[in-house]
Amino acid sequence: MKGQTAELSKYFASYHRWECPEARTSSTHCQIFGTKDGPLLRKGQTNRVLFYAGCFNPPHIGHLSFLQRAFGGTHDINVIAAVILPLDSHSLRSKRRVNGQDLILSKPDRVRLWRSDARMLPEWWVYDGTVDEWDIMRDKVEEAIERDGFDFQFVVMSGPDHISRFRTYSGWSWSCFETVTSDAGRHSDLVKPDGNSKEKLKKTKSKPRTQKKKSRDRKNARRLAKNPLQVLKVKVCRLKWSKLWVRFVPADGEPLDISSTQIRDIMEGGKLSLDELHERLKGMALSPEVLTEIFARQSSRDVSRNWL
């Protein structure tokens, strides 16, 4: 229906400050999402977009698994897209001083590793600007969307390293009051070894993702009895008298305990040839062939510096 929907990408493209040659020759501006017909905003609902910020030095399949589960486990609340924000390089440099590691991938390289991976969905956009530029653009995008009569909300993704039984989580992160967490990327202490949620989430509202309508409950029950792995319960914890909530979306298999630190240790170990490194990175890093190429280029540059 005319006026009841709008393309989300147009709002991002209008305020994205990059030099895009296509913008000079095409009325479609820069393509933000991976499809011609991208995510649509709809009136009469709260349109949500996941926001996933991190160092991603480098991005790995744990990050991807978290994003896949978060995106798949939020369609019922009208999540239509996701924005991925690799943090600025100075954030990584300060982290390196603490951990004593040398390998830092540039922001363009980390953006490229995300974008090059074949498992990326067309509804996901990797933002390549700075954090400050994102903050400015986000404000403008939200204002424009609201001005056009659409209800819109960003939902921040936060992993088990930020949300756990033994840490206080305010519920407010990256100017978002709605949060999605999961054990898909790494183990979470919110989940018992048997796969059930711990005491902290017992009082939250549980929603089986496979439940559609009451008339289909019995059919679903028979199907789930045959395949218990499909019983994937989403838990939502709400703070009374507030809009704040945290949604826990469980992994659909064994959590992937892979870390960027682990990958950097392998790359910096100096024991593998480039071919061996490429093989080792498969099943761990996003775009392993691109990451191997980046590391080879960076290593050659470091060797050249040592000869100066």
mmCIF file of C-alpha atoms in Angstrom:
data_model
loop_
_atom_site.group_PDB
_atom_site.id
_atom_site.type_symbol
_atom_site.label_atom_id
_atom_site.label_comp_id
_atom_site.label_asym_id
_atom_site.label_seq_id
_atom_site.Cartn_x
_atom_site.Cartn_y
_atom_site.Cartn_z
ATOM 1 C CA MET A 1 0.000 0.000 0.000
ATOM 2 C CA LYS A 2 1.386 3.375 -1.019
ATOM 3 C CA GLY A 3 2.867 5.332 1.868
ATOM 4 C CA GLN A 4 2.675 2.360 4.226
ATOM 5 C CA THR A 5 6.163 1.035 3.461
ATOM 6 C CA ALA A 6 9.592 2.481 2.717
ATOM 7 C CA GLU A 7 13.017 1.081 1.872
ATOM 8 C CA LEU A 8 15.317 1.236 4.881
ATOM 9 C CA SER A 9 18.411 1.511 2.670
ATOM 10 C CA LYS A 10 17.330 4.904 1.309
ATOM 11 C CA TYR A 11 17.589 6.463 4.751
ATOM 12 C CA PHE A 12 21.079 5.091 5.342
ATOM 13 C CA ALA A 13 22.230 6.051 1.842
ATOM 14 C CA SER A 14 21.002 9.618 2.277
ATOM 15 C CA TYR A 15 23.213 10.231 5.290
ATOM 16 C CA HIS A 16 26.164 7.935 4.681
ATOM 17 C CA ARG A 17 29.209 10.146 4.115
ATOM 18 C CA TRP A 18 31.358 8.178 1.720
ATOM 19 C CA GLU A 19 32.637 8.884 -1.772
ATOM 20 C CA CYS A 20 30.412 6.632 -3.811
ATOM 21 C CA PRO A 21 31.000 6.867 -7.587
ATOM 22 C CA GLU A 22 27.622 5.237 -8.200
ATOM 23 C CA ALA A 23 25.884 8.177 -6.528
ATOM 24 C CA ARG A 24 26.967 10.438 -9.391
ATOM 25 C CA THR A 25 25.504 8.211 -12.077
ATOM 26 C CA SER A 26 22.578 6.439 -10.444
ATOM 27 C CA SER A 27 19.464 7.627 -8.681
ATOM 28 C CA THR A 28 19.653 4.564 -6.426
ATOM 29 C CA HIS A 29 22.705 6.006 -4.625
ATOM 30 C CA CYS A 30 24.991 3.512 -2.885
ATOM 31 C CA GLN A 31 23.622 0.031 -2.345
ATOM 32 C CA ILE A 32 23.545 -0.462 1.411
ATOM 33 C CA PHE A 33 22.021 -3.917 1.619
ATOM 34 C CA GLY A 34 22.779 -6.832 -0.662
ATOM 35 C CA THR A 35 19.529 -6.993 -2.590
ATOM 36 C CA LYS A 36 17.790 -4.652 -4.968
ATOM 37 C CA ASP A 37 14.620 -4.945 -2.897
ATOM 38 C CA GLY A 38 16.056 -4.454 0.580
ATOM 39 C CA PRO A 39 14.439 -4.475 4.037
ATOM 40 C CA LEU A 40 11.159 -2.582 4.200
ATOM 41 C CA LEU A 41 9.897 -0.350 6.970
ATOM 42 C CA ARG A 42 6.191 -0.849 7.638
ATOM 43 C CA LYS A 43 3.715 1.352 9.426
ATOM 44 C CA GLY A 44 1.676 -0.169 12.226
ATOM 45 C CA GLN A 45 4.616 -2.034 13.770
ATOM 46 C CA THR A 46 7.896 -1.304 15.547
ATOM 47 C CA ASN A 47 10.570 -1.875 12.912
ATOM 48 C CA ARG A 48 13.765 -3.100 14.550
ATOM 49 C CA VAL A 49 17.363 -3.343 13.332
ATOM 50 C CA LEU A 50 20.101 -5.254 15.136
ATOM 51 C CA PHE A 51 23.249 -3.280 15.966
ATOM 52 C CA TYR A 52 26.434 -5.326 16.396
ATOM 53 C CA ALA A 53 29.597 -3.437 17.384
ATOM 54 C CA GLY A 54 32.946 -5.029 18.172
ATOM 55 C CA CYS A 55 36.679 -5.083 17.524
ATOM 56 C CA PHE A 56 36.409 -8.039 15.111
ATOM 57 C CA ASN A 57 40.209 -8.356 14.996
ATOM 58 C CA PRO A 58 39.593 -10.554 13.061
ATOM 59 C CA PRO A 59 35.888 -11.470 12.698
ATOM 60 C CA HIS A 60 35.290 -15.197 13.149
ATOM 61 C CA ILE A 61 32.508 -17.758 12.897
ATOM 62 C CA GLY A 62 31.571 -17.199 16.542
ATOM 63 C CA HIS A 63 30.659 -13.619 15.650
ATOM 64 C CA LEU A 64 28.769 -14.887 12.607
ATOM 65 C CA SER A 65 26.926 -17.558 14.593
ATOM 66 C CA PHE A 66 25.819 -14.991 17.172
ATOM 67 C CA LEU A 67 24.518 -12.723 14.427
ATOM 68 C CA GLN A 68 22.736 -15.580 12.663
ATOM 69 C CA ARG A 69 20.982 -16.716 15.836
ATOM 70 C CA ALA A 70 20.118 -13.169 16.927
ATOM 71 C CA PHE A 71 18.667 -12.348 13.524
ATOM 72 C CA GLY A 72 16.769 -15.620 13.221
ATOM 73 C CA GLY A 73 15.472 -15.385 16.791
ATOM 74 C CA THR A 74 13.965 -11.911 16.500
ATOM 75 C CA HIS A 75 11.760 -12.019 13.410
ATOM 76 C CA ASP A 76 8.732 -12.212 15.696
ATOM 77 C CA ILE A 77 9.516 -8.695 16.954
ATOM 78 C CA ASN A 78 9.963 -7.349 13.419
ATOM 79 C CA VAL A 79 13.752 -7.263 13.170
ATOM 80 C CA ILE A 80 14.258 -6.556 9.472
ATOM 81 C CA ALA A 81 18.000 -5.918 9.179
ATOM 82 C CA ALA A 82 21.338 -5.730 10.989
ATOM 83 C CA VAL A 83 24.153 -3.183 11.065
ATOM 84 C CA ILE A 84 27.683 -4.325 11.925
ATOM 85 C CA LEU A 85 30.150 -1.723 13.221
ATOM 86 C CA PRO A 86 33.860 -2.634 13.494
ATOM 87 C CA LEU A 87 35.333 -0.328 16.131
ATOM 88 C CA ASP A 88 37.948 2.293 15.291
ATOM 89 C CA SER A 89 41.592 1.213 15.134
ATOM 90 C CA HIS A 90 42.622 3.246 18.190
ATOM 91 C CA SER A 91 40.356 1.017 20.304
ATOM 92 C CA LEU A 92 42.368 -1.985 19.130
ATOM 93 C CA ARG A 93 45.701 -0.291 19.807
ATOM 94 C CA SER A 94 44.789 0.350 23.439
ATOM 95 C CA LYS A 95 43.717 -3.277 23.762
ATOM 96 C CA ARG A 96 47.016 -4.416 22.247
ATOM 97 C CA ARG A 97 48.984 -2.520 24.887
ATOM 98 C CA VAL A 98 47.107 -4.436 27.580
ATOM 99 C CA ASN A 99 47.399 -7.879 25.958
ATOM 100 C CA GLY A 100 50.870 -7.451 24.479
ATOM 101 C CA GLN A 101 49.839 -8.613 21.006
ATOM 102 C CA ASP A 102 51.059 -6.958 17.828
ATOM 103 C CA LEU A 103 48.568 -7.891 15.120
ATOM 104 C CA ILE A 104 46.070 -5.149 14.383
ATOM 105 C CA LEU A 105 43.935 -5.298 11.269
ATOM 106 C CA SER A 106 42.953 -1.970 9.786
ATOM 107 C CA LYS A 107 39.310 -0.991 9.803
ATOM 108 C CA PRO A 108 39.013 -1.359 5.988
ATOM 109 C CA ASP A 109 40.464 -4.875 6.299
ATOM 110 C CA ARG A 110 37.998 -5.851 9.031
ATOM 111 C CA VAL A 111 35.114 -4.436 6.993
ATOM 112 C CA ARG A 112 36.335 -6.385 3.970
ATOM 113 C CA LEU A 113 36.538 -9.644 5.937
ATOM 114 C CA TRP A 114 32.887 -9.309 6.941
ATOM 115 C CA ARG A 115 31.667 -8.271 3.512
ATOM 116 C CA SER A 116 33.641 -10.948 1.636
ATOM 117 C CA ASP A 117 32.224 -13.895 3.547
ATOM 118 C CA ALA A 118 29.749 -15.895 1.486
ATOM 119 C CA ARG A 119 27.542 -16.529 4.522
ATOM 120 C CA MET A 120 26.592 -12.872 4.914
ATOM 121 C CA LEU A 121 22.890 -12.216 4.440
ATOM 122 C CA PRO A 122 21.664 -9.428 2.150
ATOM 123 C CA GLU A 123 19.804 -7.836 5.082
ATOM 124 C CA TRP A 124 23.093 -7.172 6.899
ATOM 125 C CA TRP A 125 25.163 -4.040 6.343
ATOM 126 C CA VAL A 126 28.766 -3.566 7.489
ATOM 127 C CA TYR A 127 29.279 0.118 8.255
ATOM 128 C CA ASP A 128 32.735 1.388 7.272
ATOM 129 C CA GLY A 129 32.766 4.824 8.922
ATOM 130 C CA THR A 130 34.065 5.845 12.331
ATOM 131 C CA VAL A 131 32.126 5.484 15.560
ATOM 132 C CA ASP A 132 31.614 9.254 15.711
ATOM 133 C CA GLU A 133 30.319 9.286 12.131
ATOM 134 C CA TRP A 134 27.960 6.445 12.991
ATOM 135 C CA ASP A 135 26.542 8.335 15.965
ATOM 136 C CA ILE A 136 25.835 11.377 13.785
ATOM 137 C CA MET A 137 24.347 9.338 10.948
ATOM 138 C CA ARG A 138 22.230 7.238 13.286
ATOM 139 C CA ASP A 139 20.600 10.321 14.812
ATOM 140 C CA LYS A 140 19.756 11.677 11.361
ATOM 141 C CA VAL A 141 18.410 8.333 10.130
ATOM 142 C CA GLU A 142 16.198 7.861 13.192
ATOM 143 C CA GLU A 143 14.840 11.397 12.907
ATOM 144 C CA ALA A 144 14.067 10.976 9.195
ATOM 145 C CA ILE A 145 12.346 7.621 9.696
ATOM 146 C CA GLU A 146 10.247 8.972 12.559
ATOM 147 C CA ARG A 147 9.389 12.070 10.532
ATOM 148 C CA ASP A 148 7.968 9.824 7.815
ATOM 149 C CA GLY A 149 5.657 8.155 10.309
ATOM 150 C CA PHE A 150 7.470 4.879 10.991
ATOM 151 C CA ASP A 151 8.148 3.404 14.422
ATOM 152 C CA PHE A 152 11.825 2.422 14.515
ATOM 153 C CA GLN A 153 14.241 0.994 17.069
ATOM 154 C CA PHE A 154 17.826 -0.280 17.158
ATOM 155 C CA VAL A 155 18.451 -3.425 19.228
ATOM 156 C CA VAL A 156 22.011 -3.877 20.476
ATOM 157 C CA MET A 157 23.720 -7.274 20.400
ATOM 158 C CA SER A 158 25.806 -8.049 23.485
ATOM 159 C CA GLY A 159 27.644 -11.307 24.140
ATOM 160 C CA PRO A 160 28.297 -13.411 27.266
ATOM 161 C CA ASP A 161 31.416 -11.358 28.024
ATOM 162 C CA HIS A 162 29.096 -8.437 28.839
ATOM 163 C CA ILE A 163 25.947 -10.186 30.109
ATOM 164 C CA SER A 164 26.479 -12.882 32.723
ATOM 165 C CA ARG A 165 25.301 -14.016 36.143
ATOM 166 C CA PHE A 166 28.147 -12.237 37.903
ATOM 167 C CA ARG A 167 28.097 -8.893 36.104
ATOM 168 C CA THR A 168 25.632 -6.045 36.399
ATOM 169 C CA TYR A 169 24.067 -5.073 33.103
ATOM 170 C CA SER A 170 22.258 -1.733 33.058
ATOM 171 C CA GLY A 171 20.208 -2.608 29.983
ATOM 172 C CA TRP A 172 21.409 0.552 28.258
ATOM 173 C CA SER A 173 24.178 0.102 25.661
ATOM 174 C CA TRP A 174 25.089 2.074 22.541
ATOM 175 C CA SER A 175 22.030 4.262 23.195
ATOM 176 C CA CYS A 176 19.781 1.192 22.936
ATOM 177 C CA PHE A 177 17.400 -0.003 25.646
ATOM 178 C CA GLU A 178 16.663 -3.316 23.923
ATOM 179 C CA THR A 179 19.340 -6.036 23.959
ATOM 180 C CA VAL A 180 19.807 -9.471 22.402
ATOM 181 C CA THR A 181 22.336 -11.926 23.816
ATOM 182 C CA SER A 182 23.117 -15.565 23.018
ATOM 183 C CA ASP A 183 25.472 -18.447 23.721
ATOM 184 C CA ALA A 184 25.837 -19.147 19.998
ATOM 185 C CA GLY A 185 29.263 -17.498 19.720
ATOM 186 C CA ARG A 186 30.678 -18.722 23.023
ATOM 187 C CA HIS A 187 29.520 -20.461 26.197
ATOM 188 C CA SER A 188 27.358 -18.414 28.541
ATOM 189 C CA ASP A 189 27.042 -18.901 32.298
ATOM 190 C CA LEU A 190 23.327 -18.178 31.866
ATOM 191 C CA VAL A 191 22.993 -21.728 30.526
ATOM 192 C CA LYS A 192 23.429 -24.911 32.536
ATOM 193 C CA PRO A 193 25.441 -27.832 31.103
ATOM 194 C CA ASP A 194 22.141 -29.578 30.303
ATOM 195 C CA GLY A 195 21.111 -26.640 28.104
ATOM 196 C CA ASN A 196 18.520 -25.121 30.451
ATOM 197 C CA SER A 197 18.579 -21.512 31.590
ATOM 198 C CA LYS A 198 19.884 -20.794 35.072
ATOM 199 C CA GLU A 199 18.027 -19.178 37.971
ATOM 200 C CA LYS A 200 18.617 -15.655 36.726
ATOM 201 C CA LEU A 201 16.298 -16.213 33.781
ATOM 202 C CA LYS A 202 13.694 -18.425 35.453
ATOM 203 C CA LYS A 203 11.314 -15.534 36.020
ATOM 204 C CA THR A 204 11.482 -14.345 32.435
ATOM 205 C CA LYS A 205 8.877 -14.938 29.785
ATOM 206 C CA SER A 206 9.588 -17.955 27.579
ATOM 207 C CA LYS A 207 8.558 -18.186 23.945
ATOM 208 C CA PRO A 208 9.169 -21.346 21.896
ATOM 209 C CA ARG A 209 10.232 -20.208 18.426
ATOM 210 C CA THR A 210 8.358 -23.105 16.819
ATOM 211 C CA GLN A 211 4.958 -22.098 18.258
ATOM 212 C CA LYS A 212 2.768 -20.538 15.549
ATOM 213 C CA LYS A 213 -0.903 -20.828 16.336
ATOM 214 C CA LYS A 214 -2.867 -22.764 18.931
ATOM 215 C CA SER A 215 -4.401 -24.936 16.236
ATOM 216 C CA ARG A 216 -0.926 -26.194 15.333
ATOM 217 C CA ASP A 217 0.305 -26.870 18.864
ATOM 218 C CA ARG A 218 -0.380 -30.613 18.827
ATOM 219 C CA LYS A 219 1.246 -31.080 15.427
ATOM 220 C CA ASN A 220 4.304 -29.164 16.588
ATOM 221 C CA ALA A 221 4.458 -31.162 19.812
ATOM 222 C CA ARG A 222 4.566 -34.444 17.896
ATOM 223 C CA ARG A 223 7.266 -33.098 15.571
ATOM 224 C CA LEU A 224 9.355 -31.718 18.413
ATOM 225 C CA ALA A 225 9.111 -34.976 20.323
ATOM 226 C CA LYS A 226 10.803 -36.655 17.374
ATOM 227 C CA ASN A 227 13.477 -33.946 17.157
ATOM 228 C CA PRO A 228 14.152 -32.366 20.582
ATOM 229 C CA LEU A 229 16.906 -30.158 19.152
ATOM 230 C CA GLN A 230 14.211 -28.005 17.569
ATOM 231 C CA VAL A 231 12.895 -26.929 20.973
ATOM 232 C CA LEU A 232 14.677 -23.583 20.975
ATOM 233 C CA LYS A 233 13.265 -21.310 23.662
ATOM 234 C CA VAL A 234 13.757 -17.576 23.547
ATOM 235 C CA LYS A 235 13.798 -15.941 26.991
ATOM 236 C CA VAL A 236 12.955 -12.290 27.584
ATOM 237 C CA CYS A 237 13.818 -10.451 30.795
ATOM 238 C CA ARG A 238 12.009 -7.134 31.286
ATOM 239 C CA LEU A 239 12.709 -4.454 33.879
ATOM 240 C CA LYS A 240 9.504 -3.360 35.623
ATOM 241 C CA TRP A 241 8.261 0.164 34.890
ATOM 242 C CA SER A 242 10.765 0.496 32.072
ATOM 243 C CA LYS A 243 11.177 -0.137 28.354
ATOM 244 C CA LEU A 244 14.425 -2.013 29.023
ATOM 245 C CA TRP A 245 14.558 -5.673 28.080
ATOM 246 C CA VAL A 246 17.120 -8.385 27.329
ATOM 247 C CA ARG A 247 16.294 -11.272 25.017
ATOM 248 C CA PHE A 248 18.323 -14.494 25.241
ATOM 249 C CA VAL A 249 18.382 -16.532 22.026
ATOM 250 C CA PRO A 250 19.984 -19.949 22.602
ATOM 251 C CA ALA A 251 22.444 -21.587 20.253
ATOM 252 C CA ASP A 252 20.985 -24.163 17.895
ATOM 253 C CA GLY A 253 23.947 -26.450 18.585
ATOM 254 C CA GLU A 254 27.097 -26.577 20.673
ATOM 255 C CA PRO A 255 28.408 -23.031 21.299
ATOM 256 C CA LEU A 256 31.449 -22.115 19.220
ATOM 257 C CA ASP A 257 34.231 -21.177 21.618
ATOM 258 C CA ILE A 258 36.440 -19.379 19.112
ATOM 259 C CA SER A 259 38.110 -16.081 19.910
ATOM 260 C CA SER A 260 39.931 -13.454 17.889
ATOM 261 C CA THR A 261 42.813 -13.776 20.356
ATOM 262 C CA GLN A 262 43.118 -17.466 19.525
ATOM 263 C CA ILE A 263 43.228 -16.705 15.798
ATOM 264 C CA ARG A 264 45.828 -13.964 16.260
ATOM 265 C CA ASP A 265 48.000 -16.351 18.291
ATOM 266 C CA ILE A 266 47.925 -18.826 15.408
ATOM 267 C CA MET A 267 48.746 -16.135 12.867
ATOM 268 C CA GLU A 268 51.557 -14.622 14.945
ATOM 269 C CA GLY A 269 53.041 -17.982 15.912
ATOM 270 C CA GLY A 270 55.283 -18.037 12.840
ATOM 271 C CA LYS A 271 55.149 -21.827 12.581
ATOM 272 C CA LEU A 272 52.859 -22.154 9.555
ATOM 273 C CA SER A 273 53.330 -21.467 5.876
ATOM 274 C CA LEU A 274 50.683 -19.323 4.199
ATOM 275 C CA ASP A 275 49.021 -22.413 2.725
ATOM 276 C CA GLU A 276 49.007 -24.119 6.120
ATOM 277 C CA LEU A 277 47.685 -20.959 7.747
ATOM 278 C CA HIS A 278 44.864 -20.739 5.219
ATOM 279 C CA GLU A 279 43.843 -24.321 5.962
ATOM 280 C CA ARG A 280 44.021 -23.705 9.704
ATOM 281 C CA LEU A 281 41.850 -20.604 9.467
ATOM 282 C CA LYS A 282 39.091 -22.467 7.655
ATOM 283 C CA GLY A 283 36.298 -23.167 10.099
ATOM 284 C CA MET A 284 37.538 -20.395 12.381
ATOM 285 C CA ALA A 285 37.757 -17.017 10.640
ATOM 286 C CA LEU A 286 35.445 -15.232 8.247
ATOM 287 C CA SER A 287 36.829 -15.051 4.693
ATOM 288 C CA PRO A 288 39.949 -17.140 5.534
ATOM 289 C CA GLU A 289 41.485 -16.663 2.093
ATOM 290 C CA VAL A 290 41.177 -12.888 2.397
ATOM 291 C CA LEU A 291 42.571 -12.950 5.941
ATOM 292 C CA THR A 292 45.585 -14.983 4.771
ATOM 293 C CA GLU A 293 46.188 -12.473 1.992
ATOM 294 C CA ILE A 294 45.961 -9.545 4.433
ATOM 295 C CA PHE A 295 48.369 -11.230 6.858
ATOM 296 C CA ALA A 296 50.873 -11.964 4.077
ATOM 297 C CA ARG A 297 50.774 -8.344 2.981
ATOM 298 C CA GLN A 298 51.129 -7.065 6.533
ATOM 299 C CA SER A 299 53.979 -9.485 7.322
ATOM 300 C CA SER A 300 55.876 -8.414 4.194
ATOM 301 C CA ARG A 301 55.500 -4.791 5.198
ATOM 302 C CA ASP A 302 56.812 -5.531 8.699
ATOM 303 C CA VAL A 303 59.825 -7.389 7.277
ATOM 304 C CA SER A 304 60.583 -4.444 4.999
ATOM 305 C CA ARG A 305 60.521 -2.086 7.988
ATOM 306 C CA ASN A 306 63.005 -4.277 9.869
ATOM 307 C CA TRP A 307 65.482 -3.976 6.995
ATOM 308 C CA LEU A 308 65.350 -0.173 7.021
#
